[in-house]
PDB file of C-alpha atoms in Angstrom:
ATOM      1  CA  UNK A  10      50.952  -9.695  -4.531  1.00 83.00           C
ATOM      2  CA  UNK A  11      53.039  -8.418  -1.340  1.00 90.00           C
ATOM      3  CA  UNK A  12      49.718  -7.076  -0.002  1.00 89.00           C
ATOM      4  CA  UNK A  13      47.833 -10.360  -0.401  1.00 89.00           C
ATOM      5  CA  UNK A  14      51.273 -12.413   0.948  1.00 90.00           C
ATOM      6  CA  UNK A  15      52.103 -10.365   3.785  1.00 91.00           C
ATOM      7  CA  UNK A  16      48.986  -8.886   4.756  1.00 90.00           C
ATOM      8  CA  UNK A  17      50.412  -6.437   7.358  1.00 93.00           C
ATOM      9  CA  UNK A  18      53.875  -4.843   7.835  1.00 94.00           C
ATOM     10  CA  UNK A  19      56.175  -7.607   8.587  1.00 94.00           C
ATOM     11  CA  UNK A  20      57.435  -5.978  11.131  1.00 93.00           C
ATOM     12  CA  UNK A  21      55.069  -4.034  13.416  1.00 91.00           C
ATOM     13  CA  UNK A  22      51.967  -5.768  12.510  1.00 91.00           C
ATOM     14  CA  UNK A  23      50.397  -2.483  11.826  1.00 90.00           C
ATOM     15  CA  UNK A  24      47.314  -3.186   8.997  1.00 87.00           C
ATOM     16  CA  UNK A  25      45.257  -1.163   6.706  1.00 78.00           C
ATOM     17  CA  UNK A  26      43.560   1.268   6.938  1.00 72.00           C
ATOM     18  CA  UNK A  27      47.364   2.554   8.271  1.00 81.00           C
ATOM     19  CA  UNK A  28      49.598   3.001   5.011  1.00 91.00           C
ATOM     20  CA  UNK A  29      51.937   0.088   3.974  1.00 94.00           C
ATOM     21  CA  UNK A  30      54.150  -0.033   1.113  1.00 94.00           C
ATOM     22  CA  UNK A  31      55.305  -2.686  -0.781  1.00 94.00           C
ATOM     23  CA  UNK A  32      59.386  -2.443  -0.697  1.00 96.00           C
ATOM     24  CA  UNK A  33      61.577  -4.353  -3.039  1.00 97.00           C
ATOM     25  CA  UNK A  34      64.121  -5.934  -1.056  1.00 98.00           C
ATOM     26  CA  UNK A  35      66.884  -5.329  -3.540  1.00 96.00           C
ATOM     27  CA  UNK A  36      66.281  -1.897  -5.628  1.00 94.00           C
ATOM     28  CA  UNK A  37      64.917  -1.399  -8.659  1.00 90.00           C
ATOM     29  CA  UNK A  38      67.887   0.823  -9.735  1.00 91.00           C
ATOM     30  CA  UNK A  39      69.857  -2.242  -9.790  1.00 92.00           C
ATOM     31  CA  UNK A  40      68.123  -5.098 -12.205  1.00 90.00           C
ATOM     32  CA  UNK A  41      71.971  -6.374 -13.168  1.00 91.00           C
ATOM     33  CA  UNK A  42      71.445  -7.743  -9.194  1.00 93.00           C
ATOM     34  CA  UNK A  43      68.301  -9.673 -10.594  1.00 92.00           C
ATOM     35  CA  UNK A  44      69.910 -10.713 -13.542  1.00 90.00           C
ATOM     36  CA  UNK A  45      73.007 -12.236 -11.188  1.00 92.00           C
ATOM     37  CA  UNK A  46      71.353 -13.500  -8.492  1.00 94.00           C
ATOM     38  CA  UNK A  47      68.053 -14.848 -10.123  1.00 92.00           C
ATOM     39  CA  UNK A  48      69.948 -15.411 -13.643  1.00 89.00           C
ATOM     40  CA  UNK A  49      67.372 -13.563 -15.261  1.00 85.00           C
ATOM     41  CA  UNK A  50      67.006 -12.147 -19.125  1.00 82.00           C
ATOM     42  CA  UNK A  51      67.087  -8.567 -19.395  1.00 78.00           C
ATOM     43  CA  UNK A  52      63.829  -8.786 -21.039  1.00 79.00           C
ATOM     44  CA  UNK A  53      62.524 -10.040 -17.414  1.00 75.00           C
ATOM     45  CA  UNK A  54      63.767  -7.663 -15.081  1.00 67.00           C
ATOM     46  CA  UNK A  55      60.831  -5.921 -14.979  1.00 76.00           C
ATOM     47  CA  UNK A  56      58.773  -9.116 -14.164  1.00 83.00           C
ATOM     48  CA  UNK A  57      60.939 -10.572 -11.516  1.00 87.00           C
ATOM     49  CA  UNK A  58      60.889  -7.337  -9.213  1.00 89.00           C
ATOM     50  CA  UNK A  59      57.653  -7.160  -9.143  1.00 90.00           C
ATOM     51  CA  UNK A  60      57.007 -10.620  -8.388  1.00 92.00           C
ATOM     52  CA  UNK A  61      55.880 -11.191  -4.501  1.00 93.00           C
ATOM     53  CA  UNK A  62      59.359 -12.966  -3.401  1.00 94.00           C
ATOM     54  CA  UNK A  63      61.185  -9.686  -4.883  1.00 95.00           C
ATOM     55  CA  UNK A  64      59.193  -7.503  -1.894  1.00 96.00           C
ATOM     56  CA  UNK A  65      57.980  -7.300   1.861  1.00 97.00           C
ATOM     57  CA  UNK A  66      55.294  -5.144   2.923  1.00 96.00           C
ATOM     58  CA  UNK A  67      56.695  -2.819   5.765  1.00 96.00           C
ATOM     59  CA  UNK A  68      55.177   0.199   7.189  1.00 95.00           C
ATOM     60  CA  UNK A  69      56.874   3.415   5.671  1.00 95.00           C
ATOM     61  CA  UNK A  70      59.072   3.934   9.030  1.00 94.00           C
ATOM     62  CA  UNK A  71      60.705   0.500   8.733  1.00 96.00           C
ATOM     63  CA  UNK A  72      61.122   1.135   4.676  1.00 96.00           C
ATOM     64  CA  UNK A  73      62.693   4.057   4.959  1.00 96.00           C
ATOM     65  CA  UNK A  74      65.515   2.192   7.019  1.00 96.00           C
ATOM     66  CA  UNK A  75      65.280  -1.037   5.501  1.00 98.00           C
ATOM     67  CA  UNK A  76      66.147   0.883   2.146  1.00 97.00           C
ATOM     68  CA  UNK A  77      69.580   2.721   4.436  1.00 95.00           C
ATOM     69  CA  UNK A  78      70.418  -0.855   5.829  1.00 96.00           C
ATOM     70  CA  UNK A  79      69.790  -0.161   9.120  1.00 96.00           C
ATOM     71  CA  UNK A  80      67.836  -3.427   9.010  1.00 98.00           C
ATOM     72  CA  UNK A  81      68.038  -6.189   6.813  1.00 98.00           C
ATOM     73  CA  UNK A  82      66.980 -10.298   7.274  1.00 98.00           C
ATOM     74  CA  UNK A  83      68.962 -12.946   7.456  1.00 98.00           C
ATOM     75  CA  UNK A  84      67.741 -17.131   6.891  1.00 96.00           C
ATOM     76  CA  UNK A  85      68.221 -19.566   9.935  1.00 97.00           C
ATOM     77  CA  UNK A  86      66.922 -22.426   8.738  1.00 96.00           C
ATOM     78  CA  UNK A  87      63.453 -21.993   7.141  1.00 94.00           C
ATOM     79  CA  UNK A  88      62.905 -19.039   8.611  1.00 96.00           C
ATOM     80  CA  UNK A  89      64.326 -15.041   8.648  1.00 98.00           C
ATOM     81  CA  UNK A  90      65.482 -13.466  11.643  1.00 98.00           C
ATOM     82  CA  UNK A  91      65.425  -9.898  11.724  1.00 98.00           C
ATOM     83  CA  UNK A  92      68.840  -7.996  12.806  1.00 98.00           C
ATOM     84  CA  UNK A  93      69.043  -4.699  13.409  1.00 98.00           C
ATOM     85  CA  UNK A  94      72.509  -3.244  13.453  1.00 95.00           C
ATOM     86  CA  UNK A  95      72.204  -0.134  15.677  1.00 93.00           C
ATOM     87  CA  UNK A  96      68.704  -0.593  17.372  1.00 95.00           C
ATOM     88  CA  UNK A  97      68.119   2.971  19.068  1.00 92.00           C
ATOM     89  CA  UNK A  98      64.441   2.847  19.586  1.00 95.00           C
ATOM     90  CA  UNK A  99      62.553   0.462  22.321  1.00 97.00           C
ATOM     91  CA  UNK A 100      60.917  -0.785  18.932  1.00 95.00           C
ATOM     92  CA  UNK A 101      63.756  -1.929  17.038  1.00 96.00           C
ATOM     93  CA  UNK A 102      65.253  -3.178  20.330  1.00 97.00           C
ATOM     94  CA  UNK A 103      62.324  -5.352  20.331  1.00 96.00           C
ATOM     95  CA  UNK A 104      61.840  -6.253  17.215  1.00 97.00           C
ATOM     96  CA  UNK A 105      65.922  -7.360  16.816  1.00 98.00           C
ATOM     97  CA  UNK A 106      66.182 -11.048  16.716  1.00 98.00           C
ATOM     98  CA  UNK A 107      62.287 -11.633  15.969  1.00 98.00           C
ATOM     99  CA  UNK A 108      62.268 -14.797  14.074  1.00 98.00           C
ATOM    100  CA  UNK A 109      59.469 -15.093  10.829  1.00 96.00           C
ATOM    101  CA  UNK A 110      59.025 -18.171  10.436  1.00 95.00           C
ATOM    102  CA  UNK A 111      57.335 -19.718   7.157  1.00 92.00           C
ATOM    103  CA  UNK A 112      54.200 -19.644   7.906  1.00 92.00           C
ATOM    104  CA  UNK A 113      54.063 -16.105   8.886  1.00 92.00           C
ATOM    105  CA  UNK A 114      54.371 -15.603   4.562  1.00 91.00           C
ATOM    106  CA  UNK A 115      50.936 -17.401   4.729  1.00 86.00           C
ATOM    107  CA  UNK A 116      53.148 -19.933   2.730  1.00 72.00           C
ATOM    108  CA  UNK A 117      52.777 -18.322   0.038  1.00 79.00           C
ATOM    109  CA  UNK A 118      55.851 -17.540  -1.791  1.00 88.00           C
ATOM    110  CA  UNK A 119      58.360 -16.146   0.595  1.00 93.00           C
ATOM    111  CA  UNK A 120      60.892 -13.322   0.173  1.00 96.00           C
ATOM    112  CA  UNK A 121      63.617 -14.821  -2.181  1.00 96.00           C
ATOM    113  CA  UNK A 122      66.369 -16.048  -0.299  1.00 97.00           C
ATOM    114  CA  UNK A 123      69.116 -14.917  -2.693  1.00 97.00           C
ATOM    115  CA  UNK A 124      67.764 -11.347  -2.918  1.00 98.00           C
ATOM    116  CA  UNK A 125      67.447 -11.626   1.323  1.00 98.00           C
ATOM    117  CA  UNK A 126      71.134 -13.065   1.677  1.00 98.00           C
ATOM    118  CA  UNK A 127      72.158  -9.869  -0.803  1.00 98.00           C
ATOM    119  CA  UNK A 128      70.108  -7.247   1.342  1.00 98.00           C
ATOM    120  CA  UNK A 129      72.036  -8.494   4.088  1.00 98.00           C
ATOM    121  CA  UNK A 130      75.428  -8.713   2.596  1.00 97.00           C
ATOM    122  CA  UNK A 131      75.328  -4.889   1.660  1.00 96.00           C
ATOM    123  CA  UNK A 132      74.155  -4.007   5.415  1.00 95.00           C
ATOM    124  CA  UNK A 133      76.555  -5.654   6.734  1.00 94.00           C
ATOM    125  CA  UNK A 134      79.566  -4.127   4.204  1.00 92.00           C
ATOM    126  CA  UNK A 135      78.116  -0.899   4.675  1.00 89.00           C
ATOM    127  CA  UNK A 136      78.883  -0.917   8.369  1.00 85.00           C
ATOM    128  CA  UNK A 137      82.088  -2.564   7.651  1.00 84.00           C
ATOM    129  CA  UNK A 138      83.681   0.073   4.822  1.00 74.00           C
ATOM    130  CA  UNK A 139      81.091   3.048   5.017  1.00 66.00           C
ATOM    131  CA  UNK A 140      77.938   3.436   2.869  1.00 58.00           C
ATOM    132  CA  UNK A 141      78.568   3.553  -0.912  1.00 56.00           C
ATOM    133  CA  UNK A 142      78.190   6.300  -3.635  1.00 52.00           C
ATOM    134  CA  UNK A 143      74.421   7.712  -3.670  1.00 51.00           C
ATOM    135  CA  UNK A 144      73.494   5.551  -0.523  1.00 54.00           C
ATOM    136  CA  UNK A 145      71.801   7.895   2.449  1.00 54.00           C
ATOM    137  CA  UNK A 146      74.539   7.223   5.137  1.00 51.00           C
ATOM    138  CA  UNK A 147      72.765   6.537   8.452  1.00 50.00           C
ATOM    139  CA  UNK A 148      75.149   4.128  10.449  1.00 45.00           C
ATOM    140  CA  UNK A 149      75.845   7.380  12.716  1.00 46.00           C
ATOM    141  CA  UNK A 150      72.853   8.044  14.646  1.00 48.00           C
ATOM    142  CA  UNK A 151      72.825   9.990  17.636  1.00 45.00           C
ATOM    143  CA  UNK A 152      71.412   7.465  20.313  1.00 43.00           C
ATOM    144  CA  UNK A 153      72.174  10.365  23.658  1.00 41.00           C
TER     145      UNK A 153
END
C-alpha cells in the first residue's frame, strides 16, 4: 500500500530497482500508541499498522534515522515539512525544510497526522531529555 502511495522514497526520490522499505512511522513494538492515538481495539492493531497512513516509503539510509529521530515530519497546513534536527550531510542540509505537499501522497491516503505529530513529539523530547530506554542514541554525531 506504501509502495503504490508513495511510489519512491519520500525523501530522495530514489525508485526501484534501488531498495525501499516501507517504515511504520510509529513502531510496531508499541500498538498501545495505536490504540491511543487512533482509539483502536486491540483486536486491530495489527490492521491499523499496516494500513498505508501508518507508513512512508524511505530509502534504508533515511529509515535507519527516521527510526533514531534524527528526522521526523511535522504538518503546516495540509502539508509535512521535513525537519532535521542535526543535518550533518549536504543531503539532509538540503532536504531540511522540504515541504510535501498533498499531492506528492498521489492523494491517496496520507501519513496519519496523529501518528506524524507523535513521531515528532518523541524527536523532539529525545533531544530535549536524552534518548529513552532501548532507543539507539544518535543526537551526538561527530560533524568535524
Amino acid at each position: 500500500m506504501v509502495s503504490a502511495r508513495d511510489g519512491v522514497c519520500l525523501l530522495t526520490g530514489r525508485q526501484p530497482p534501488h531498495r525501499l522499505d516501507a517504515a511504520h512511522i510509529v513502531p510496531q513494538s508499541r500498538p498501545d500508541v495505536y490504540r491511543q492515538l487512533l482509539g483502536v481495539r486491540a483486536s486491530e492493531d495489527m490492521e491499523v499498522m499496516y494500513n498505508a497512513s501508518a507508513g512512508l516509503l524511505l530509502s534504508p539510509g533515511p529509515h535507519s534515522s527516521f527510526d533514531d529521530l534524527e528526522w521526523s515530519l511535522y504538518q503546516r497546513g495540509d502539508s509535512f515539512i521535513v525537519h532535521y534536527f542535526l543535518p550533518a550531510s549536504d543531503d539532509e542540509k538540503r532536504l531540511n525544510g522540504m515541504k510535501l505537499p498533498p499531492d506528492r501522497f498521489r492523494f491517496m491516503e496520507a501519513p496519519d497526522e496523529r501518528l506524524v505529530a507523535w513521531h515528532y513529539n518523541q524527536a523532539v523530547k529525545a533531544r530535549i531529555r536524552g534518548f529513552a530506554v532501548d532507543m539507539r542514541a544518535t543526537a551526538h554525531r561527530d560533524t568535524a
